mmCIF file of N, CA and C in Angstrom:
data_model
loop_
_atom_site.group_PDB
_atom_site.id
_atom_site.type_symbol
_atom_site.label_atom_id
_atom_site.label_comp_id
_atom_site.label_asym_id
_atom_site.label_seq_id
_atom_site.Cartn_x
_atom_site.Cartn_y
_atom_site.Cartn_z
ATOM 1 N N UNK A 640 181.102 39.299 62.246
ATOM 2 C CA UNK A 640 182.049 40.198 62.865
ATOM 3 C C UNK A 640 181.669 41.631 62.515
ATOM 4 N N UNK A 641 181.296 42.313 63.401
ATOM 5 C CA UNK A 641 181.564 43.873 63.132
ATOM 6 C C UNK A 641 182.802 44.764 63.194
ATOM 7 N N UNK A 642 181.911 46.054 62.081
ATOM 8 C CA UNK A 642 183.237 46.833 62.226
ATOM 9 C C UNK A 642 183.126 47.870 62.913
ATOM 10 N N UNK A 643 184.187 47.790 63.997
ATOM 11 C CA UNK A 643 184.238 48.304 65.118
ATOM 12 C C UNK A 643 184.957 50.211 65.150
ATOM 13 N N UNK A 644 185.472 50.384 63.379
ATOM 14 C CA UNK A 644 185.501 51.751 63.721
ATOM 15 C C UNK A 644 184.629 52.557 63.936
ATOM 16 N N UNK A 645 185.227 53.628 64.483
ATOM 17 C CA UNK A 645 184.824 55.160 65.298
ATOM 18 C C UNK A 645 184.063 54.469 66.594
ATOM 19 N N UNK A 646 184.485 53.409 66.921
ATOM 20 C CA UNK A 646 183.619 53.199 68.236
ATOM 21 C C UNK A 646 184.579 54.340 69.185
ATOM 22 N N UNK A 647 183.737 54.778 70.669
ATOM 23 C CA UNK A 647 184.019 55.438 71.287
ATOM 24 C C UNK A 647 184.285 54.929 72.776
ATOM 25 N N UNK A 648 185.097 53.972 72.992
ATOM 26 C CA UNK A 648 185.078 53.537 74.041
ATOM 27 C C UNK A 648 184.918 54.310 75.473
ATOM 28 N N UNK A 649 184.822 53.768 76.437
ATOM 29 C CA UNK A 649 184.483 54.175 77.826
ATOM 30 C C UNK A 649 184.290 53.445 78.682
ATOM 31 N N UNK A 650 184.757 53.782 80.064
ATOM 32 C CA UNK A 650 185.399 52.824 80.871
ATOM 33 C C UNK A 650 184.071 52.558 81.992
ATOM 34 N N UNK A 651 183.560 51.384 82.051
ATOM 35 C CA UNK A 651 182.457 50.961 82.915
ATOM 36 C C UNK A 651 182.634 51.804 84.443
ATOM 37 N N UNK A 652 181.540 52.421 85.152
ATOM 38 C CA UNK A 652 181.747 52.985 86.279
ATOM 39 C C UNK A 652 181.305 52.428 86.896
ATOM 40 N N UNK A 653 181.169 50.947 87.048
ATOM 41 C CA UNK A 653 181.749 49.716 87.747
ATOM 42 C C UNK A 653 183.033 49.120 88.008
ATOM 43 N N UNK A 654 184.002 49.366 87.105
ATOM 44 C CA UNK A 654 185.155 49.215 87.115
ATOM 45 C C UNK A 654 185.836 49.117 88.398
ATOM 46 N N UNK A 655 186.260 48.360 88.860
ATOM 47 C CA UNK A 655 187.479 48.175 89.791
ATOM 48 C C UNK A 655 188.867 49.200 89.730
ATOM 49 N N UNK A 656 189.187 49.566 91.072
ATOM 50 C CA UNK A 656 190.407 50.572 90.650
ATOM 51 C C UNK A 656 191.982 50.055 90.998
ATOM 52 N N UNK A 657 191.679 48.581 90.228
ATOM 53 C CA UNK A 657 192.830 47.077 90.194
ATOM 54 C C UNK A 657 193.385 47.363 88.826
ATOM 55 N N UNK A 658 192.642 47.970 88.083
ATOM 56 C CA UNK A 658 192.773 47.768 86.723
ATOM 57 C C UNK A 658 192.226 46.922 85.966
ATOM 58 N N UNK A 659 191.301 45.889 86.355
ATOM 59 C CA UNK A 659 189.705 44.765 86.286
ATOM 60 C C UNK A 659 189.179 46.008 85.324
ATOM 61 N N UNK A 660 189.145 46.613 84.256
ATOM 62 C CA UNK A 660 188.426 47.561 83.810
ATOM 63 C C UNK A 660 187.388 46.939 82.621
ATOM 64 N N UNK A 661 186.641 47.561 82.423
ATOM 65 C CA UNK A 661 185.413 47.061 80.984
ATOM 66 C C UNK A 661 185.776 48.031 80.505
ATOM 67 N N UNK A 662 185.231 48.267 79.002
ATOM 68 C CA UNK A 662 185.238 49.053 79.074
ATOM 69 C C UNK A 662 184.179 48.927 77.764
ATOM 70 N N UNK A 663 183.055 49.650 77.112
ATOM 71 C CA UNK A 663 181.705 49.750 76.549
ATOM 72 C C UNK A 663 181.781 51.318 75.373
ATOM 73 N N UNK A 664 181.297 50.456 74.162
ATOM 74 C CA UNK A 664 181.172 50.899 73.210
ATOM 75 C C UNK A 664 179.807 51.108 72.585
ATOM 76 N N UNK A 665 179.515 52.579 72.816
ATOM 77 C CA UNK A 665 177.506 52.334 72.534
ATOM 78 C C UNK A 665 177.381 53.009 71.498
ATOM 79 N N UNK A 666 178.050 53.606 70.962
ATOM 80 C CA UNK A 666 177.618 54.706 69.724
ATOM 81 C C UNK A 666 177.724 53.802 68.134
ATOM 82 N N UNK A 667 177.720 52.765 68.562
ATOM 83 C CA UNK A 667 177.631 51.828 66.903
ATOM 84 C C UNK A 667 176.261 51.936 66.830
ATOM 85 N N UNK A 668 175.883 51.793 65.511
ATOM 86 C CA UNK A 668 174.723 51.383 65.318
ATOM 87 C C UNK A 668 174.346 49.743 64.960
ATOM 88 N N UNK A 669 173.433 49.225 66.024
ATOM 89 C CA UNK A 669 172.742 47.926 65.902
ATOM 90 C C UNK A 669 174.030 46.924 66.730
ATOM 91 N N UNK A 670 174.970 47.930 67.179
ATOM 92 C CA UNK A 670 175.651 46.695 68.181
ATOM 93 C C UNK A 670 176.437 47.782 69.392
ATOM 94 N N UNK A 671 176.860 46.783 70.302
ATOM 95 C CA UNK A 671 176.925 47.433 71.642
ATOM 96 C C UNK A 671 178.177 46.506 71.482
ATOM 97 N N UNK A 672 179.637 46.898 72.109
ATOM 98 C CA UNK A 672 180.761 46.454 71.973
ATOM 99 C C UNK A 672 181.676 46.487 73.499
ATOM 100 N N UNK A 673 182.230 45.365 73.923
ATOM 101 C CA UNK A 673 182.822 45.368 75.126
ATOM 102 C C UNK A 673 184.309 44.831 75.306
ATOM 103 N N UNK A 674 185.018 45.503 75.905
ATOM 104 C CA UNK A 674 186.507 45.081 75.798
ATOM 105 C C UNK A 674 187.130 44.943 77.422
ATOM 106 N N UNK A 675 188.186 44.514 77.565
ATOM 107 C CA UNK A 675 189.218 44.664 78.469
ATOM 108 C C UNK A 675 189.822 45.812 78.040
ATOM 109 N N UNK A 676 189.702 46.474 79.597
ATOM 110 C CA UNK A 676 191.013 47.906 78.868
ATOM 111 C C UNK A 676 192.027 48.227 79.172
ATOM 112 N N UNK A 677 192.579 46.498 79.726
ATOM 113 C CA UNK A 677 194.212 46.303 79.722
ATOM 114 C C UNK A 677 195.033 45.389 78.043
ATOM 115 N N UNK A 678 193.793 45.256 77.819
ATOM 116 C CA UNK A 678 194.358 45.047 76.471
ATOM 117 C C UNK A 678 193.219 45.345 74.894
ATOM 118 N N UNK A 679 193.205 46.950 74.585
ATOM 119 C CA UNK A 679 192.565 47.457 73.966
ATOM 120 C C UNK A 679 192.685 47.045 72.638
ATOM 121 N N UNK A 680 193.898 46.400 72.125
ATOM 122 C CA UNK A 680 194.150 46.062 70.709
ATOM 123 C C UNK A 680 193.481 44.169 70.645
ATOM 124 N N UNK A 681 193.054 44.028 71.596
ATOM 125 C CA UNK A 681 192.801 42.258 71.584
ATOM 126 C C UNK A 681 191.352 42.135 71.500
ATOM 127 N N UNK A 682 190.731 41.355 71.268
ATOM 128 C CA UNK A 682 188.991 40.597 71.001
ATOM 129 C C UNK A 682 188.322 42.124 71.668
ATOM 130 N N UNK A 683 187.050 42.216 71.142
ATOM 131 C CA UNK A 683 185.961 42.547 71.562
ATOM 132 C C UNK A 683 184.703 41.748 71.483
ATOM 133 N N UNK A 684 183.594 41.837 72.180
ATOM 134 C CA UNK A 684 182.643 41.184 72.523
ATOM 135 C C UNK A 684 181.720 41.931 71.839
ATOM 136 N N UNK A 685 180.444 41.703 70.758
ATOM 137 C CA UNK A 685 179.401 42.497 70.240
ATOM 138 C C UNK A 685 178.299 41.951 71.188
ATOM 139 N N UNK A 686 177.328 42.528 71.317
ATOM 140 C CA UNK A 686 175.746 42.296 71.661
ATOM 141 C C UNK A 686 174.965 43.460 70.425
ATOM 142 N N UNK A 687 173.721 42.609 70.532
ATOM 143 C CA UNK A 687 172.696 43.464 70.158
ATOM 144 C C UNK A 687 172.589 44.264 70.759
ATOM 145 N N UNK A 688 171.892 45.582 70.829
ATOM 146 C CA UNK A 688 171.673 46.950 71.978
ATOM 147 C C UNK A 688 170.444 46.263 73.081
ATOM 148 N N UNK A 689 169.632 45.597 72.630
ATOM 149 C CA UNK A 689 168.880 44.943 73.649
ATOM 150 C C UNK A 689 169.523 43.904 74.606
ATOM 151 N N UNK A 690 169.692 43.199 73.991
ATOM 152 C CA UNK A 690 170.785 41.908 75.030
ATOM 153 C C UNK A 690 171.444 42.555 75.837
ATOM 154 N N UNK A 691 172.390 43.736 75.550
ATOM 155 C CA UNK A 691 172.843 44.539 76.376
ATOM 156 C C UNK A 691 172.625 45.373 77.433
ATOM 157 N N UNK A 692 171.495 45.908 77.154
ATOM 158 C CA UNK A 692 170.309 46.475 78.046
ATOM 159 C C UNK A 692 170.104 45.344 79.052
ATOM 160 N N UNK A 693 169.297 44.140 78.943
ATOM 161 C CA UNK A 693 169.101 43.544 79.396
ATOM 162 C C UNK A 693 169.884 42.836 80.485
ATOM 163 N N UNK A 694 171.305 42.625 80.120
ATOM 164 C CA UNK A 694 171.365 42.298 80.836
ATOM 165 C C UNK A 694 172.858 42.828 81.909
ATOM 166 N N UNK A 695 172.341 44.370 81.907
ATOM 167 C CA UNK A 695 172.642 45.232 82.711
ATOM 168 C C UNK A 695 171.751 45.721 83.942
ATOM 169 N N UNK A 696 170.192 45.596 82.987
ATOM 170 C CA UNK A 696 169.351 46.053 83.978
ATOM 171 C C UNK A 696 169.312 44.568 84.629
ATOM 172 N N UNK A 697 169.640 43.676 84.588
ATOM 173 C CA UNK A 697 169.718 42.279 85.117
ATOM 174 C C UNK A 697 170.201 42.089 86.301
ATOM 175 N N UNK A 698 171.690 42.558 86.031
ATOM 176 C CA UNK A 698 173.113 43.140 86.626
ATOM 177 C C UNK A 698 172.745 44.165 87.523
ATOM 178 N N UNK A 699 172.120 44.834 87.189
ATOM 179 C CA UNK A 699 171.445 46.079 88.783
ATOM 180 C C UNK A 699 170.574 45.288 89.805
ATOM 181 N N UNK A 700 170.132 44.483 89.428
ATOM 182 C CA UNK A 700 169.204 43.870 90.260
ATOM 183 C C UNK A 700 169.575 42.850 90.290
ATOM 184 N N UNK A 701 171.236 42.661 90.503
ATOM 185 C CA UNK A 701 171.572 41.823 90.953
ATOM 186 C C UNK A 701 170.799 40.285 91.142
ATOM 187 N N UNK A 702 170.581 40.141 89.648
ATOM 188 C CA UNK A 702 169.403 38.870 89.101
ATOM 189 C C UNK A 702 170.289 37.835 88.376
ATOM 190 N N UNK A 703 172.108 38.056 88.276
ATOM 191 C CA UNK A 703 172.531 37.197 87.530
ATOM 192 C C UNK A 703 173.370 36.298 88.543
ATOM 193 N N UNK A 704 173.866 35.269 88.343
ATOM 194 C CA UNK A 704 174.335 33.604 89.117
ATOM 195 C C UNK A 704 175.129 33.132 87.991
ATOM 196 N N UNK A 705 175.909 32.385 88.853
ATOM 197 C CA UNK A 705 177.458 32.039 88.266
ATOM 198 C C UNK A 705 176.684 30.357 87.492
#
């Protein structure tokens, strides 16, 4: 489990304007952090900064399947 203070959250500009929001935490060091940002006090998700990368640039090129 990491510790997730001074993360700086920010709201994916993918986001849906339903309120479907992400929302991405990059300024940790050695982890990349992802939440719902209808419920900011509940779970977050860690990745490595690569995994994350990855599989965003994945996600652009529309390379990922259910």
């Amino acid at each position: 489990m990491h510790d997730l203070t001074g993360a700086r959250w920010r709201k994916s500009a993918r986001s849906g304007g339903q309120g479907d929001c992400v929302e991405v935490a990059d300024n940790l060091s050695g982890v990349v952090a992802v939440r719902d940002s209808k419920d900011p006090e509940g779970p977050a998700l860690t990745f490595p900064p690569a995994a994350f990368s990855a599989f965003v640039h994945a996600a652009k090129q529309d390379r990922l399947t259910a």
